[in-house]
PDB file of C-alpha atoms and ligand atoms in Angstrom:
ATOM      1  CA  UNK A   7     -38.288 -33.157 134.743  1.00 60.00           C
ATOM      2  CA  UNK A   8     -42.149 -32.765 134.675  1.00 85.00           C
ATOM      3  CA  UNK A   9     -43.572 -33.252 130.895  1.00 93.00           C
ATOM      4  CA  UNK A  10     -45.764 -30.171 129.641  1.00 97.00           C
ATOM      5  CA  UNK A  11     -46.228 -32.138 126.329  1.00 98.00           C
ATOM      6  CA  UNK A  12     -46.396 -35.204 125.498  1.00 98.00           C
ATOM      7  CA  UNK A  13     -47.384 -35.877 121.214  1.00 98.00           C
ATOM      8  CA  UNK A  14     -46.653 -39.931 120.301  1.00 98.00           C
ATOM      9  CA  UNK A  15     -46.995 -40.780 116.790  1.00 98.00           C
ATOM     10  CA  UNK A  16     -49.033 -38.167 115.728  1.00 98.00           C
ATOM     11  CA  UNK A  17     -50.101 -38.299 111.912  1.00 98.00           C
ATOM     12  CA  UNK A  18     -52.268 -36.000 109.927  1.00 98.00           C
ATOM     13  CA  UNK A  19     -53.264 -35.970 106.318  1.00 98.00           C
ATOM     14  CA  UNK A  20     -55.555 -33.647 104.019  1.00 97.00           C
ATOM     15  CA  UNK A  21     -57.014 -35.653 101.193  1.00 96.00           C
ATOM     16  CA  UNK A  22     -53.728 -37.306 100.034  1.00 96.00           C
ATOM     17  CA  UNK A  23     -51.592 -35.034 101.164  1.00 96.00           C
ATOM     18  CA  UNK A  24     -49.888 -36.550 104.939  1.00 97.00           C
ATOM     19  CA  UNK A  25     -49.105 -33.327 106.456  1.00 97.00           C
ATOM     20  CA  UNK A  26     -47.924 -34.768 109.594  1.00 98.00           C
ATOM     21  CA  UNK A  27     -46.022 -38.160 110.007  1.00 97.00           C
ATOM     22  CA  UNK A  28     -45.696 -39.835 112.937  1.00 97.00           C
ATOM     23  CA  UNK A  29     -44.832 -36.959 115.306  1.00 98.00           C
ATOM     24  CA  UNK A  30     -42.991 -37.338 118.499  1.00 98.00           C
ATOM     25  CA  UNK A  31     -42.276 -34.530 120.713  1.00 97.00           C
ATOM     26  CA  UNK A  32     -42.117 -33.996 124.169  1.00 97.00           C
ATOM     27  CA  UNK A  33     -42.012 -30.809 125.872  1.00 98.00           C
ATOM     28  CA  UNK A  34     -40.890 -30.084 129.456  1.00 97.00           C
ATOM     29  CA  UNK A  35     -42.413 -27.943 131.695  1.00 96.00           C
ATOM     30  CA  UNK A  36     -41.075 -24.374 131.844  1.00 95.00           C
ATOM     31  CA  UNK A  37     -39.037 -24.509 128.611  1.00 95.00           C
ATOM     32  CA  UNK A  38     -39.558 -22.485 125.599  1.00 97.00           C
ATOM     33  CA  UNK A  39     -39.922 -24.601 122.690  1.00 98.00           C
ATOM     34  CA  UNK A  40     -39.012 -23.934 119.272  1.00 98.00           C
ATOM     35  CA  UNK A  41     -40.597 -25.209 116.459  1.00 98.00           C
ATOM     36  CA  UNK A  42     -38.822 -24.350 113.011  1.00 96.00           C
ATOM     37  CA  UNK A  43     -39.317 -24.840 109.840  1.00 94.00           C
ATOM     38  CA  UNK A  44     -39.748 -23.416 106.338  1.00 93.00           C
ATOM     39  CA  UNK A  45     -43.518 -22.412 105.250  1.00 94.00           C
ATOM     40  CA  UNK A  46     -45.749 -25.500 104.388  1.00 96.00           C
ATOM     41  CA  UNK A  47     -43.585 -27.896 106.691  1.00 96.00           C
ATOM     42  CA  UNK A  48     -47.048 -28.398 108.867  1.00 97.00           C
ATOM     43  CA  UNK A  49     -45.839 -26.690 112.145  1.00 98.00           C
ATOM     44  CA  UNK A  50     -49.234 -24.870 112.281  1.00 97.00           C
ATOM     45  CA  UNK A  51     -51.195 -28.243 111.816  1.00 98.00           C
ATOM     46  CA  UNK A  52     -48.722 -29.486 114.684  1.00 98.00           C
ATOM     47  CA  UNK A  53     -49.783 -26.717 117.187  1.00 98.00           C
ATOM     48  CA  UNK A  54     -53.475 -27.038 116.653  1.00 97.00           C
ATOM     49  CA  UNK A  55     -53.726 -30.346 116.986  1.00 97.00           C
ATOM     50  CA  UNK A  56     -51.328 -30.060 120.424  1.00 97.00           C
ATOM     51  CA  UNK A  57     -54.292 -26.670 121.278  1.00 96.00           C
ATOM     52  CA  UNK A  58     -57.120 -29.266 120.543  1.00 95.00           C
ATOM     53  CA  UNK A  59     -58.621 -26.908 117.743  1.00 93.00           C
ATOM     54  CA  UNK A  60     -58.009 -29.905 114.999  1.00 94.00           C
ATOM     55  CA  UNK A  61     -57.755 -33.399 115.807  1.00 95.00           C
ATOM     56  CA  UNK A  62     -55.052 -35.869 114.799  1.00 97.00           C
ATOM     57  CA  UNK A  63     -55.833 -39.178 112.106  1.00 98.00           C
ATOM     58  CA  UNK A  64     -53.635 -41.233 114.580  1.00 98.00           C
ATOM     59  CA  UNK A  65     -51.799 -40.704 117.407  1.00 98.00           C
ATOM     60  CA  UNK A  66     -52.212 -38.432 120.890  1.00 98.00           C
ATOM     61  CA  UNK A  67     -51.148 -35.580 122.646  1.00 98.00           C
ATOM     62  CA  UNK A  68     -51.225 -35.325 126.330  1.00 98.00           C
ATOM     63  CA  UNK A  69     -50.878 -31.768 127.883  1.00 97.00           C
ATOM     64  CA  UNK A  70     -50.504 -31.594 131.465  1.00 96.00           C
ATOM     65  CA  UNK A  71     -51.046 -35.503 131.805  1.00 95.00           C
ATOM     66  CA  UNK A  72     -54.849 -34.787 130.123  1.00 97.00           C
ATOM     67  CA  UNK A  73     -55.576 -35.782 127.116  1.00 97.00           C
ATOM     68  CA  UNK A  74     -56.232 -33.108 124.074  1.00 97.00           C
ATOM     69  CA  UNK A  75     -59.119 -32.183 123.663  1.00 94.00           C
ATOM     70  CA  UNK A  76     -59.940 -31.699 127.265  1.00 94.00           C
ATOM     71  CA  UNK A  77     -62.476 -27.941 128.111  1.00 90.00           C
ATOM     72  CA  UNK A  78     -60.924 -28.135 131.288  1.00 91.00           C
ATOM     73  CA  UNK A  79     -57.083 -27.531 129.629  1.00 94.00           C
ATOM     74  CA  UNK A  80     -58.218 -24.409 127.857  1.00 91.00           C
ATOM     75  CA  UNK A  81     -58.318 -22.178 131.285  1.00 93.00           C
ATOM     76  CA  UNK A  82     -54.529 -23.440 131.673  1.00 96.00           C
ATOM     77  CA  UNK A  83     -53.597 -22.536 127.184  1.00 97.00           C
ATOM     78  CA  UNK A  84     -52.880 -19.144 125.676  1.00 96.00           C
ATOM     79  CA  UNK A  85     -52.909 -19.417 121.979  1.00 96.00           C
ATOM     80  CA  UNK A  86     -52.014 -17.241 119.671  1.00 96.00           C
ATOM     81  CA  UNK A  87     -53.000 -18.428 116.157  1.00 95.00           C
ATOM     82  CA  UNK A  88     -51.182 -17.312 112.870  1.00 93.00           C
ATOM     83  CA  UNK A  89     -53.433 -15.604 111.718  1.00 92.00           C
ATOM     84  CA  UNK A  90     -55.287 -12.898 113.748  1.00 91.00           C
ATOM     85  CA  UNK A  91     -58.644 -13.937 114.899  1.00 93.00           C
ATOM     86  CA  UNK A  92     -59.620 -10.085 116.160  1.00 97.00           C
ATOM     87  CA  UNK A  93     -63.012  -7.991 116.278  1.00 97.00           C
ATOM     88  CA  UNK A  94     -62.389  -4.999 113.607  1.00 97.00           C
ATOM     89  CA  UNK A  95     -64.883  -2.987 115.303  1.00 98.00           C
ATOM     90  CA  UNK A  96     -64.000  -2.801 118.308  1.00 98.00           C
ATOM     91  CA  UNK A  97     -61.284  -1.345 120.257  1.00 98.00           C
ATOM     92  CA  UNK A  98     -58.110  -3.442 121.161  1.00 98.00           C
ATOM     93  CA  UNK A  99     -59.283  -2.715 124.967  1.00 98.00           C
ATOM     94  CA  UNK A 100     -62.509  -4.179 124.400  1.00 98.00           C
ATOM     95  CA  UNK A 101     -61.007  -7.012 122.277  1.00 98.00           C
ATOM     96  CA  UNK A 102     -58.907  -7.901 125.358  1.00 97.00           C
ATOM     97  CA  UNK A 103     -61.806  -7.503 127.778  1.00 97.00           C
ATOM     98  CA  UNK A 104     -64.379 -10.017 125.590  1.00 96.00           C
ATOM     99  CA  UNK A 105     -61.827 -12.961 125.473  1.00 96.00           C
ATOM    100  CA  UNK A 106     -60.939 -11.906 129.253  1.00 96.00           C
ATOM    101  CA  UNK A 107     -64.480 -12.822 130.158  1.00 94.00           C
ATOM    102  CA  UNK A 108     -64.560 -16.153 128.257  1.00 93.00           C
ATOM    103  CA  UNK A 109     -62.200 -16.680 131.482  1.00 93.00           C
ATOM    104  CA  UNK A 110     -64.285 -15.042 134.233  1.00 92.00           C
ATOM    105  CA  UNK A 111     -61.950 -12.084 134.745  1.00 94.00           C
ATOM    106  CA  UNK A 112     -64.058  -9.651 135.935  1.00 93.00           C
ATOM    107  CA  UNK A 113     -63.100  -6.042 137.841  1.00 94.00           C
ATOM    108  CA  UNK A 114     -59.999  -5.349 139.344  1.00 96.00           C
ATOM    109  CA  UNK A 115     -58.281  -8.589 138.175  1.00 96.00           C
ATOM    110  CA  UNK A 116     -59.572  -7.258 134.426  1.00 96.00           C
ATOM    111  CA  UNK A 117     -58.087  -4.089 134.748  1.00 96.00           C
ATOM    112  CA  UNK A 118     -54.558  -5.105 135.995  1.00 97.00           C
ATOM    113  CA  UNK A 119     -54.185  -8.102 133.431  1.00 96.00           C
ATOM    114  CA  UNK A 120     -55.139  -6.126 130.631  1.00 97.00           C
ATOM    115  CA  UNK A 121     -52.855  -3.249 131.671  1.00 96.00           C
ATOM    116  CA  UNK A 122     -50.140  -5.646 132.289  1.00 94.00           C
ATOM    117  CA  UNK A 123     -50.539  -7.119 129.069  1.00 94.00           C
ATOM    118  CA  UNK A 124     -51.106  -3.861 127.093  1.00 95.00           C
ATOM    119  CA  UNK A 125     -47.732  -3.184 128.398  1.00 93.00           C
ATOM    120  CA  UNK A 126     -45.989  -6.306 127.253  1.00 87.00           C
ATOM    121  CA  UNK A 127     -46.865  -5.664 123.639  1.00 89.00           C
ATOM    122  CA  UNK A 128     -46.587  -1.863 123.558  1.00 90.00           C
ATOM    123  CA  UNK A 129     -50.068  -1.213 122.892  1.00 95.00           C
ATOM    124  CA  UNK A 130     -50.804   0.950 125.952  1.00 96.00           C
ATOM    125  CA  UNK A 131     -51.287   3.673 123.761  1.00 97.00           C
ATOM    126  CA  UNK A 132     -53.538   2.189 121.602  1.00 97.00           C
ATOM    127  CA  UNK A 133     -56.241   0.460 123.059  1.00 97.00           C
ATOM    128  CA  UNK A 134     -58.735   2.929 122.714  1.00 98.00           C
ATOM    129  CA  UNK A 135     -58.520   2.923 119.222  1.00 98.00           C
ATOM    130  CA  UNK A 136     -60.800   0.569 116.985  1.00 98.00           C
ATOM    131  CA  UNK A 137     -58.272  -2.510 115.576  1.00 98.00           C
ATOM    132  CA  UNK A 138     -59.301  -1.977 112.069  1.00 98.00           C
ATOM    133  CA  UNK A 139     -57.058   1.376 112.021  1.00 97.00           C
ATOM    134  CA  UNK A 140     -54.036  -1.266 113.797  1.00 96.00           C
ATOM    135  CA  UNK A 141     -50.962  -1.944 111.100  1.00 92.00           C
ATOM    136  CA  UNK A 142     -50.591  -5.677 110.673  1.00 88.00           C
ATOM    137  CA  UNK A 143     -47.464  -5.635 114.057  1.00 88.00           C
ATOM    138  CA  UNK A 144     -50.023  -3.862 115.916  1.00 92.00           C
ATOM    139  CA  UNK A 145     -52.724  -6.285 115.362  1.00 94.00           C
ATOM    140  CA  UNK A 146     -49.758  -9.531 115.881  1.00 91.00           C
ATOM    141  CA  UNK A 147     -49.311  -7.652 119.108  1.00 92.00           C
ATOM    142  CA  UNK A 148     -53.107  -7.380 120.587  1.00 95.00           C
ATOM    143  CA  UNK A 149     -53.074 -11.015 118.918  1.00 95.00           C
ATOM    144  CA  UNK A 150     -50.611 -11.849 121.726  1.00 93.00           C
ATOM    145  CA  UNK A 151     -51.671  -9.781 124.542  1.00 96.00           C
ATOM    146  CA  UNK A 152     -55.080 -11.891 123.881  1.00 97.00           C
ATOM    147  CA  UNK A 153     -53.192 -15.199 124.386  1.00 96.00           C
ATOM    148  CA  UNK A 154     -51.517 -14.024 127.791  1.00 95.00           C
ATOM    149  CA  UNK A 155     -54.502 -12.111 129.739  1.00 97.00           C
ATOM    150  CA  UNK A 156     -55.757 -15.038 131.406  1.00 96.00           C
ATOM    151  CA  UNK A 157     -52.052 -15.826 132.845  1.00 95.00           C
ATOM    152  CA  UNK A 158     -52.024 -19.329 131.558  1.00 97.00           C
ATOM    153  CA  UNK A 159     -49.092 -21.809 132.602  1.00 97.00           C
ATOM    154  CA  UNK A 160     -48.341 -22.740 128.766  1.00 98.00           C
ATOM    155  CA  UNK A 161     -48.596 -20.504 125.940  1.00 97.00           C
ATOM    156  CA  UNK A 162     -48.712 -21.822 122.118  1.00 98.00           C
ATOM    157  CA  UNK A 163     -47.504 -19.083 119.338  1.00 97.00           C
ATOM    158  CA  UNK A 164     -47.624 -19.572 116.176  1.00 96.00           C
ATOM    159  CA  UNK A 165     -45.280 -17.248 114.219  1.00 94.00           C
ATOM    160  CA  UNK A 166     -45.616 -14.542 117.413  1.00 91.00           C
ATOM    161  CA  UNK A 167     -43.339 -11.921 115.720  1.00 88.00           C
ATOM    162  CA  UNK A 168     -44.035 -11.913 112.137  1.00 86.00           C
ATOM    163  CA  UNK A 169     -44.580  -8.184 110.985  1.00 82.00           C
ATOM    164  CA  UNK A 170     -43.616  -7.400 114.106  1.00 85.00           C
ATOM    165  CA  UNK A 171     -40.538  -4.458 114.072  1.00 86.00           C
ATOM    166  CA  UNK A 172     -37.031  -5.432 115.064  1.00 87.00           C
ATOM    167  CA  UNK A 173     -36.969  -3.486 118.453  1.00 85.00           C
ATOM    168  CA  UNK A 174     -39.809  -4.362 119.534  1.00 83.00           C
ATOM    169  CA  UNK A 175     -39.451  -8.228 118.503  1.00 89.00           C
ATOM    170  CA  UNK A 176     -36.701  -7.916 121.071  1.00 88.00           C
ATOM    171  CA  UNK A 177     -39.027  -6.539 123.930  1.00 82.00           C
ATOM    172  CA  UNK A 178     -41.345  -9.320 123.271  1.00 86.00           C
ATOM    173  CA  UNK A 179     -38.709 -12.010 123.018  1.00 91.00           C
ATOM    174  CA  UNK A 180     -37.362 -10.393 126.781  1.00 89.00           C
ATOM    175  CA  UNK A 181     -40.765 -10.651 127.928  1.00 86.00           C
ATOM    176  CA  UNK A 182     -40.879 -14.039 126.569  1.00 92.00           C
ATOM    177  CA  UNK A 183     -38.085 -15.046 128.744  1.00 92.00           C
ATOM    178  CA  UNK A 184     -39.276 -13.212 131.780  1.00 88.00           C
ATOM    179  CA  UNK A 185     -42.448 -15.872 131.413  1.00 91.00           C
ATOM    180  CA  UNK A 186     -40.493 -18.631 130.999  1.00 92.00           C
ATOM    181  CA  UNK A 187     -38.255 -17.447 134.010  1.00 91.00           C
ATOM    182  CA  UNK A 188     -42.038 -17.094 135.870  1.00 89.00           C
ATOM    183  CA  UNK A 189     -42.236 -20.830 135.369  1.00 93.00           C
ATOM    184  CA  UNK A 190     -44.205 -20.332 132.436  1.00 95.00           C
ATOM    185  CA  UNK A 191     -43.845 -23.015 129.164  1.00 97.00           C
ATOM    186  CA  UNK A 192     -43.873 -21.328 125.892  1.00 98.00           C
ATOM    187  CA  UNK A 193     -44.078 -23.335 122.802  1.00 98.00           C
ATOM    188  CA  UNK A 194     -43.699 -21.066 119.346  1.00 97.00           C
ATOM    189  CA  UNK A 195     -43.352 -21.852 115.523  1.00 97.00           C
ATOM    190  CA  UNK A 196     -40.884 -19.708 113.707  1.00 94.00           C
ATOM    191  CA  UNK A 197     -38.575 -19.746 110.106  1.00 89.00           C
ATOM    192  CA  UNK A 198     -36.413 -16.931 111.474  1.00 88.00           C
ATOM    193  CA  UNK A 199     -33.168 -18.998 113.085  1.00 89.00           C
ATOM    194  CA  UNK A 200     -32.312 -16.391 114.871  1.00 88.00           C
ATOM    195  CA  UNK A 201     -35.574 -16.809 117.324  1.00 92.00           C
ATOM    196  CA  UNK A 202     -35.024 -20.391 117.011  1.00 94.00           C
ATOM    197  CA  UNK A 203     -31.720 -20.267 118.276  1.00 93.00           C
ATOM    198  CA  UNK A 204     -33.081 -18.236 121.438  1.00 94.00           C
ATOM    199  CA  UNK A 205     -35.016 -21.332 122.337  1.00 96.00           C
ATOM    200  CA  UNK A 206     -34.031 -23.712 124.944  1.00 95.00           C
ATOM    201  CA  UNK A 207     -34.900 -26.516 122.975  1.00 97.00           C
ATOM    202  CA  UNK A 208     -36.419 -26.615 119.514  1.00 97.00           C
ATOM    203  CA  UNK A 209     -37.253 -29.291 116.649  1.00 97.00           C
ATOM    204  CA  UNK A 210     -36.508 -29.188 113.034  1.00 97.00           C
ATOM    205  CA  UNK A 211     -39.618 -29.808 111.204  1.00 96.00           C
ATOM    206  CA  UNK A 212     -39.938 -30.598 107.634  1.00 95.00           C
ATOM    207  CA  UNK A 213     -42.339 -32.297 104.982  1.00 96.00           C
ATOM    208  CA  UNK A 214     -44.603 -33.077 108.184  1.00 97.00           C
ATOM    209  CA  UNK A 215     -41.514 -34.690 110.349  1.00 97.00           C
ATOM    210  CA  UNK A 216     -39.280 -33.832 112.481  1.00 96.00           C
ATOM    211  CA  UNK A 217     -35.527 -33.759 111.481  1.00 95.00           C
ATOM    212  CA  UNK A 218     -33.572 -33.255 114.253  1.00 96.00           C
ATOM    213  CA  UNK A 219     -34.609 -31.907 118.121  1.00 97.00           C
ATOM    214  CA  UNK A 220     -32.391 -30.900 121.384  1.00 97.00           C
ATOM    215  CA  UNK A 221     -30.809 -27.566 122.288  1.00 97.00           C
ATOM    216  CA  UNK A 222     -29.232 -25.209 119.702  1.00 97.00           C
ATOM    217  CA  UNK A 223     -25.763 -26.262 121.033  1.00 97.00           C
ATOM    218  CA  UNK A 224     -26.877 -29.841 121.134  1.00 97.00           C
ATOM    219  CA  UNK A 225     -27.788 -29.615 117.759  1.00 97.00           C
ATOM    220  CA  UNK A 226     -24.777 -27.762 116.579  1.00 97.00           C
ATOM    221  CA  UNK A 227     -22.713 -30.192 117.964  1.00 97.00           C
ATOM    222  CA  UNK A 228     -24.218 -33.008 116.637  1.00 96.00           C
ATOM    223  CA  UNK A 229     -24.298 -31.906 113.186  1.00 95.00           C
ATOM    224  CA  UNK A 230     -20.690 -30.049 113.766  1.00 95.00           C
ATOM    225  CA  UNK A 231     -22.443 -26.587 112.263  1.00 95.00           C
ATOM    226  CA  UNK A 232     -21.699 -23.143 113.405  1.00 95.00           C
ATOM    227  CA  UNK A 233     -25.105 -22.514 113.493  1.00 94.00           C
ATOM    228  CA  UNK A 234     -28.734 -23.789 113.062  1.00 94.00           C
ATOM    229  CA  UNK A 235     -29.285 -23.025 109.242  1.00 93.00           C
ATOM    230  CA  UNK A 236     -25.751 -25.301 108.950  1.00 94.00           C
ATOM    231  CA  UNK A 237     -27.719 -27.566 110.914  1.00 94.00           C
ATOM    232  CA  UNK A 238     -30.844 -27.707 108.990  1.00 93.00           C
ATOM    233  CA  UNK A 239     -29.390 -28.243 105.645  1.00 92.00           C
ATOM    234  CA  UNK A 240     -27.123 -31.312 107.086  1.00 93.00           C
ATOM    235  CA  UNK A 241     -29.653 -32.980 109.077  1.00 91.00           C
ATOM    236  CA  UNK A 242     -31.884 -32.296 105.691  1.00 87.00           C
ATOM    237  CA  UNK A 243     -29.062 -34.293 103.760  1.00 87.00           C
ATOM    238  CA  UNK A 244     -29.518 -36.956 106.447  1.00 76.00           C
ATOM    239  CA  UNK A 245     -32.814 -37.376 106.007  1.00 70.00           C
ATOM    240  CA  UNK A 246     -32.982 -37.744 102.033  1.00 61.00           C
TER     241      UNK A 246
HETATM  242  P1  ADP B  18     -46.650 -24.335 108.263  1.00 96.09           P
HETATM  243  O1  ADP B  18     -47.399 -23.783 109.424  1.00 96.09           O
HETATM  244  O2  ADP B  18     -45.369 -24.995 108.634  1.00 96.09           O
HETATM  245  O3  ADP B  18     -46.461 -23.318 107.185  1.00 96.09           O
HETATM  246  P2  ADP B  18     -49.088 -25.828 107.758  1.00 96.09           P
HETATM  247  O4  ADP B  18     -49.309 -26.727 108.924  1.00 96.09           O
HETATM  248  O5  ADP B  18     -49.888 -24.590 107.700  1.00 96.09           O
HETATM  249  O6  ADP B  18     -47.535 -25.516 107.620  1.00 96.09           O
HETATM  250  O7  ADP B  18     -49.365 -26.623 106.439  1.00 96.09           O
HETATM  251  C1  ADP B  18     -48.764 -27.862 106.134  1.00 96.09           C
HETATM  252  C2  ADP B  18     -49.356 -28.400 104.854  1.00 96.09           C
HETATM  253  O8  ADP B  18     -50.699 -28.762 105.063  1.00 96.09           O
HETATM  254  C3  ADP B  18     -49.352 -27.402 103.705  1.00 96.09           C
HETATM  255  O9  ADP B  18     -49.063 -28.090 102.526  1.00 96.09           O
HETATM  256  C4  ADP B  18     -50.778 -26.908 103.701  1.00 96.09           C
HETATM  257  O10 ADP B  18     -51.149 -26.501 102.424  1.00 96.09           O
HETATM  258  C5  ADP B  18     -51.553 -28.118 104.144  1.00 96.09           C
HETATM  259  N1  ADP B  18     -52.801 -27.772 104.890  1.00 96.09           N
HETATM  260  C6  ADP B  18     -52.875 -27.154 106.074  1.00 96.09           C
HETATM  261  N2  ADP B  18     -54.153 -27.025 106.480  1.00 96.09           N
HETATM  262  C7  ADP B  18     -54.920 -27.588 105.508  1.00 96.09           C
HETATM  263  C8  ADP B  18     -56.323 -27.783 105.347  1.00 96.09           C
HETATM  264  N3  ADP B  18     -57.203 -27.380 106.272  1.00 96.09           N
HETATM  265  N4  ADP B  18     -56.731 -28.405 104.218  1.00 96.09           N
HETATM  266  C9  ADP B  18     -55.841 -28.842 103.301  1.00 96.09           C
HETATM  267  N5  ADP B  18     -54.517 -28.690 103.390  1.00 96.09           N
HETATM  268  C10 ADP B  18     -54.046 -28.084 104.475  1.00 96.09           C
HETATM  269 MG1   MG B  19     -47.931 -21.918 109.901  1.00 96.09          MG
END
């Protein structure tokens, strides 16, 4: 098994708040990774400090056997932050095209990734049209067409399918699986447990820790609940 991800005793804090404690994760290359927990558990600290956008009081993360921050790891990253980090004005077409040229794609290559990616999210449609007349799924969507143009091997979502519509949450969760069947390694924050339970592996986090990771089945075993919100509350008993 080739590691992806490799975070040893990472800790964070904001003033006195530790938002992080002592994180240890390790993600595998070509899995998608689940990261769940309830709002203000510090997943989204977790997952920039794994992108390199924030940096860790302690601790380090390794991606691809570099260590974060590294420039030279961004070409191989698509993130997809939680909240949408999108030009208003412009069109989603020309949104995709600016952060396609932060990567050099350029002419034919341009065209067929942003196509390709327009389709993935159901926004073929739409591109034309300036993103501040997007709904909030539409914008989530472009947000994660952004993160896949440049074909990276590992993609980092945070909270990919909130406001995103039930059918098409499926479509992107197929697509999602299609990646990861591409050998692509997908690592995403959610607090719905049914994504989570789509995951091949995932981690419990809570009050900056991590309760519990393996599978889903793993998991369920272990804590002998039918399914993961059983297992959240008893490996949340285990940890009081
Ligand atoms: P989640 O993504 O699981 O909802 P976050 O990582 O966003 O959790 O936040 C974890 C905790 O850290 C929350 O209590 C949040 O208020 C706090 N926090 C996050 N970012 C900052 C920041 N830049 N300054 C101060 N507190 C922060
Ligand atoms: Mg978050």
């Amino acid at each position: 098994m080739n590691h992806m991800i490799r975070v040893k005793g990472l800790s964070k804090s904001f003033g006195k708040q530790r938002v992080l404690k002592d994180i240890e994760l390790t993600v595998a290359e070509g899995q998608i990774y689940g990261l769940i927990g309830p709002s203000g558990s510090g997943k989204t600290t977790l997952v920039k400090m794994i992108v390199g956008i924030d940096s860790p009081d302690s601790g380090t993360v390794t991606v691809m056997d570099k260590r974060v921050p590294d420039l030279g790891l961004l070409q191989d990253i698509g993130y997809m932050a939680q909240s949408d980090a999108l030009y208003l004005e412009l069109t989603g077409k020309e949104n995709l095209a600016f952060f396609a040229s932060l990567f050099n794609l350029k002419g034919s290559r341009l065209k067929e990734r942003i196509d390709y990616v327009a389709k993935i999210v159901d926004l073929e449609t739409s591109l034309n049209k300036k993103v501040a007349a997007y709904s909030g799924g539409m914008k989530r969507r472009l947000s994660l067409a952004i993160a896949l143009v440049h074909d990276p091997k590992l993609l980092i979502l945070d909270e990919p399918t909130v406001g995103i519509d039930p059918e098409l949450r499926q479509s992107v969760w197929q697509e999602l699986l299609e990646l990861m069947a591409q050998g692509k390694t997908i690592v995403l924050t959610t607090h719905v447990m049914d994504e989570a339970a789509k995951c091949e592996m995932i981690a419990l986090v809570r009050d900056g820790g991590i309760l519990a990771s393996g599978s889903p089945e793993e998991l369920k075993a272990k804590f002998g609940a039918s399914d993961l919100e059983g297992v959240f509350l008893a490996a949340g008993r285990g940890a009081k």
